[in-house]
Short mmCIF file of C-alpha atoms in Angstrom, two decimals:
data_model
loop_
_atom_site.label_atom_id
_atom_site.label_comp_id
_atom_site.label_asym_id
_atom_site.label_seq_id
_atom_site.Cartn_x
_atom_site.Cartn_y
_atom_site.Cartn_z
CA UNK A 1 -22.82 2.29 -24.71
CA UNK A 2 -20.69 -0.55 -25.72
CA UNK A 3 -17.69 1.74 -26.34
CA UNK A 4 -18.20 3.28 -22.91
CA UNK A 5 -18.33 -0.03 -21.24
CA UNK A 6 -15.18 -1.21 -23.07
CA UNK A 7 -13.28 1.85 -21.93
CA UNK A 8 -14.56 1.48 -18.38
CA UNK A 9 -13.54 -2.20 -18.26
CA UNK A 10 -10.08 -1.34 -19.50
CA UNK A 11 -9.57 1.07 -16.64
CA UNK A 12 -10.80 -1.44 -14.10
CA UNK A 13 -8.56 -4.12 -15.66
CA UNK A 14 -5.49 -1.79 -15.24
CA UNK A 15 -6.43 -0.92 -11.67
CA UNK A 16 -6.71 -4.58 -10.80
CA UNK A 17 -3.31 -5.26 -12.44
CA UNK A 18 -1.73 -2.45 -10.44
CA UNK A 19 -3.43 -3.68 -7.19
CA UNK A 20 -2.24 -7.20 -7.80
CA UNK A 21 1.35 -6.01 -7.73
CA UNK A 22 0.67 -4.25 -4.46
CA UNK A 23 -0.64 -7.52 -3.02
CA UNK A 24 2.49 -9.32 -4.24
CA UNK A 25 4.77 -6.73 -2.78
CA UNK A 26 3.20 -7.03 0.61
CA UNK A 27 3.41 -10.88 0.57
CA UNK A 28 7.10 -10.64 -0.27
CA UNK A 29 7.65 -8.03 2.54
CA UNK A 30 6.05 -10.55 5.03
CA UNK A 31 8.30 -13.30 3.75
CA UNK A 32 11.38 -11.08 3.94
CA UNK A 33 10.51 -10.02 7.55
CA UNK A 34 10.17 -13.61 8.62
CA UNK A 35 13.23 -14.86 6.86
CA UNK A 36 16.74 -15.41 8.31
CA UNK A 37 18.91 -12.33 7.63
CA UNK A 38 21.13 -14.28 5.21
CA UNK A 39 18.07 -15.29 3.11
CA UNK A 40 16.65 -11.77 2.84
CA UNK A 41 18.81 -10.49 -0.06
CA UNK A 42 16.98 -12.60 -2.74
CA UNK A 43 13.57 -11.69 -1.35
CA UNK A 44 14.62 -8.04 -1.41
CA UNK A 45 15.52 -8.28 -5.14
CA UNK A 46 12.23 -10.03 -5.86
CA UNK A 47 10.32 -7.24 -3.98
CA UNK A 48 12.15 -4.57 -5.92
CA UNK A 49 11.27 -6.24 -9.16
CA UNK A 50 7.62 -6.23 -8.25
CA UNK A 51 7.91 -2.57 -7.37
CA UNK A 52 9.39 -1.92 -10.88
CA UNK A 53 6.59 -3.93 -12.46
CA UNK A 54 4.06 -1.86 -10.40
CA UNK A 55 5.66 1.31 -11.74
CA UNK A 56 5.17 0.04 -15.31
CA UNK A 57 1.50 -0.69 -14.52
CA UNK A 58 0.99 2.76 -13.13
CA UNK A 59 2.55 4.29 -16.26
CA UNK A 60 0.35 2.08 -18.45
CA UNK A 61 -2.76 3.20 -16.61
CA UNK A 62 -1.77 6.82 -16.75
CA UNK A 63 -1.15 6.64 -20.49
CA UNK A 64 -4.45 5.01 -21.12
CA UNK A 65 -6.44 7.49 -19.04
CA UNK A 66 -4.56 10.43 -20.56
CA UNK A 67 -5.34 9.27 -24.07
CA UNK A 68 -8.83 7.88 -23.71
CA UNK A 69 -11.79 10.05 -24.85
CA UNK A 70 -14.43 8.24 -22.87
CA UNK A 71 -13.83 7.34 -19.22
CA UNK A 72 -15.96 6.02 -16.39
CA UNK A 73 -14.80 8.72 -13.99
CA UNK A 74 -12.95 12.09 -13.96
CA UNK A 75 -9.60 11.79 -15.60
CA UNK A 76 -7.73 13.61 -12.81
CA UNK A 77 -9.46 11.42 -10.15
CA UNK A 78 -8.43 8.24 -11.87
CA UNK A 79 -4.77 9.33 -12.19
CA UNK A 80 -4.79 10.40 -8.54
CA UNK A 81 -5.97 7.05 -7.47
CA UNK A 82 -3.38 5.28 -9.50
CA UNK A 83 -0.55 7.39 -8.15
CA UNK A 84 -1.76 6.85 -4.67
CA UNK A 85 -1.82 3.14 -5.07
CA UNK A 86 1.70 3.40 -6.47
CA UNK A 87 2.76 5.26 -3.35
CA UNK A 88 1.53 2.34 -1.27
CA UNK A 89 3.69 -0.09 -3.26
CA UNK A 90 6.72 2.22 -3.08
CA UNK A 91 6.44 2.35 0.76
CA UNK A 92 6.15 -1.43 1.03
CA UNK A 93 9.34 -1.66 -1.12
CA UNK A 94 11.09 0.95 1.03
CA UNK A 95 10.25 -0.98 4.19
CA UNK A 96 11.89 -4.09 2.75
CA UNK A 97 14.86 -2.12 1.77
CA UNK A 98 15.23 -0.64 5.27
CA UNK A 99 15.13 -4.03 6.91
CA UNK A 100 18.26 -4.92 4.96
CA UNK A 101 19.78 -1.48 4.98
CA UNK A 102 19.81 -1.34 8.79
CA UNK A 103 20.91 -5.01 9.06
CA UNK A 104 18.11 -6.06 11.44
CA UNK A 105 17.99 -9.52 12.87
CA UNK A 106 14.75 -11.16 14.04
CA UNK A 107 12.12 -8.41 13.96
CA UNK A 108 9.90 -7.62 16.99
CA UNK A 109 6.41 -9.01 16.88
CA UNK A 110 5.00 -5.52 16.63
CA UNK A 111 6.57 -5.00 13.23
CA UNK A 112 5.10 -8.34 12.05
CA UNK A 113 1.78 -7.14 13.18
CA UNK A 114 2.06 -3.92 11.15
CA UNK A 115 3.02 -5.97 8.07
CA UNK A 116 -0.06 -8.14 8.57
CA UNK A 117 -2.13 -4.97 8.56
CA UNK A 118 -0.50 -3.88 5.30
CA UNK A 119 -1.22 -7.25 3.73
CA UNK A 120 -4.94 -6.92 4.75
CA UNK A 121 -5.14 -3.41 3.30
CA UNK A 122 -3.75 -4.74 0.01
CA UNK A 123 -6.16 -7.67 -0.08
CA UNK A 124 -9.28 -5.73 0.43
CA UNK A 125 -8.13 -3.08 -2.07
CA UNK A 126 -7.67 -5.76 -4.74
CA UNK A 127 -10.50 -7.98 -3.93
CA UNK A 128 -13.33 -5.55 -3.40
CA UNK A 129 -14.88 -3.75 -6.30
CA UNK A 130 -16.24 -1.29 -3.79
CA UNK A 131 -12.75 -0.03 -3.34
CA UNK A 132 -10.43 1.13 -6.08
CA UNK A 133 -11.78 -1.06 -8.91
CA UNK A 134 -15.29 0.40 -8.96
CA UNK A 135 -16.22 3.56 -7.23
CA UNK A 136 -19.80 2.87 -5.89
CA UNK A 137 -22.15 3.49 -3.06
CA UNK A 138 -20.19 0.81 -1.20
CA UNK A 139 -17.02 2.91 -1.14
CA UNK A 140 -17.75 4.03 2.41
CA UNK A 141 -17.48 0.42 3.70
CA UNK A 142 -14.08 0.18 2.11
CA UNK A 143 -13.01 3.41 3.77
CA UNK A 144 -14.34 2.26 7.14
CA UNK A 145 -12.46 -1.03 6.97
CA UNK A 146 -9.17 0.64 5.98
CA UNK A 147 -9.71 3.28 8.63
CA UNK A 148 -10.18 0.58 11.31
CA UNK A 149 -6.98 -1.05 10.16
CA UNK A 150 -5.19 2.19 10.21
CA UNK A 151 -6.37 2.79 13.84
CA UNK A 152 -5.08 -0.65 14.86
CA UNK A 153 -1.78 0.14 13.13
CA UNK A 154 -1.45 3.44 14.93
CA UNK A 155 -2.00 1.82 18.36
CA UNK A 156 0.58 -0.83 17.61
CA UNK A 157 3.05 1.71 16.37
CA UNK A 158 2.78 4.10 19.27
CA UNK A 159 3.07 1.29 21.85
CA UNK A 160 6.03 -0.09 20.01
CA UNK A 161 7.86 3.24 19.89
CA UNK A 162 7.15 3.83 23.61
CA UNK A 163 8.46 0.40 24.50
CA UNK A 164 11.61 1.03 22.31
CA UNK A 165 12.47 4.23 24.10
CA UNK A 166 11.82 2.61 27.45
CA UNK A 167 14.01 -0.44 26.76
CA UNK A 168 17.71 -1.06 27.32
CA UNK A 169 18.37 -1.47 23.68
CA UNK A 170 21.27 0.69 22.50
CA UNK A 171 20.45 3.97 20.88
CA UNK A 172 21.48 2.94 17.35
CA UNK A 173 19.37 -0.16 17.32
CA UNK A 174 16.41 1.86 18.65
CA UNK A 175 16.82 4.28 15.71
CA UNK A 176 17.12 1.42 13.15
CA UNK A 177 13.90 -0.33 14.44
CA UNK A 178 12.05 3.03 14.55
CA UNK A 179 13.04 3.81 10.89
CA UNK A 180 11.49 0.55 9.77
CA UNK A 181 8.37 1.06 11.89
CA UNK A 182 8.02 4.59 10.52
CA UNK A 183 7.96 3.27 6.99
CA UNK A 184 5.41 0.58 7.78
CA UNK A 185 3.16 3.13 9.47
CA UNK A 186 3.53 5.45 6.46
CA UNK A 187 2.38 2.58 4.19
CA UNK A 188 -0.73 2.01 6.28
CA UNK A 189 -1.40 5.77 6.24
CA UNK A 190 -1.09 5.76 2.46
CA UNK A 191 -3.79 3.15 2.18
CA UNK A 192 -6.08 5.39 4.36
CA UNK A 193 -5.32 8.30 2.07
CA UNK A 194 -6.22 6.11 -0.98
CA UNK A 195 -9.54 4.98 0.72
CA UNK A 196 -10.45 8.56 1.65
CA UNK A 197 -9.94 9.60 -1.99
CA UNK A 198 -12.20 6.75 -3.21
CA UNK A 199 -14.96 7.87 -0.77
CA UNK A 200 -14.69 11.54 -1.78
CA UNK A 201 -15.00 10.63 -5.53
CA UNK A 202 -17.92 8.34 -4.69
CA UNK A 203 -19.69 11.18 -2.91
CA UNK A 204 -18.87 13.70 -5.70
CA UNK A 205 -20.33 11.37 -8.28
CA UNK A 206 -23.35 10.25 -6.28
#
């Protein structure tokens, strides 16, 4: 029993480590989005370093799960969850990259709102053991909160795109802003995918 508990705790520790990098990435994205354009380069480098660290954490968890004989949950499920969380971090990093790549100035309020939603998704994923850290009967609550956030993000995104195409902004700027909005929406969708997988595993193992 002690050996099983030790293996389980190691998996949870690695998930929390991975989730902590996702939180840090989202925080840096918010700082980058709010910064003056000339200050964004250093924040972009910091964000990219966090994404690299998150990749290392993902590989560490995958190695542990692949080599362990005793695990708290199905091996493939644990690897899938880790890969999905890594995808969330990758998309956050991509959004920061796009803000610089497309040379955006001050961002529209809607993009800041989407980034706030991403930060909230990260926080509840890391903080709550009902989410990725411990699959339990509370997993549905985690999924519901993420789903509500995704719905909010979807409304903001659709209204923003409609406003963009109805504005007098030149076509190139419309496309630049939409590319960034698309990546932010994709990041929120990735969290919903993660939460759905958590719920499916919880149901399967109940």
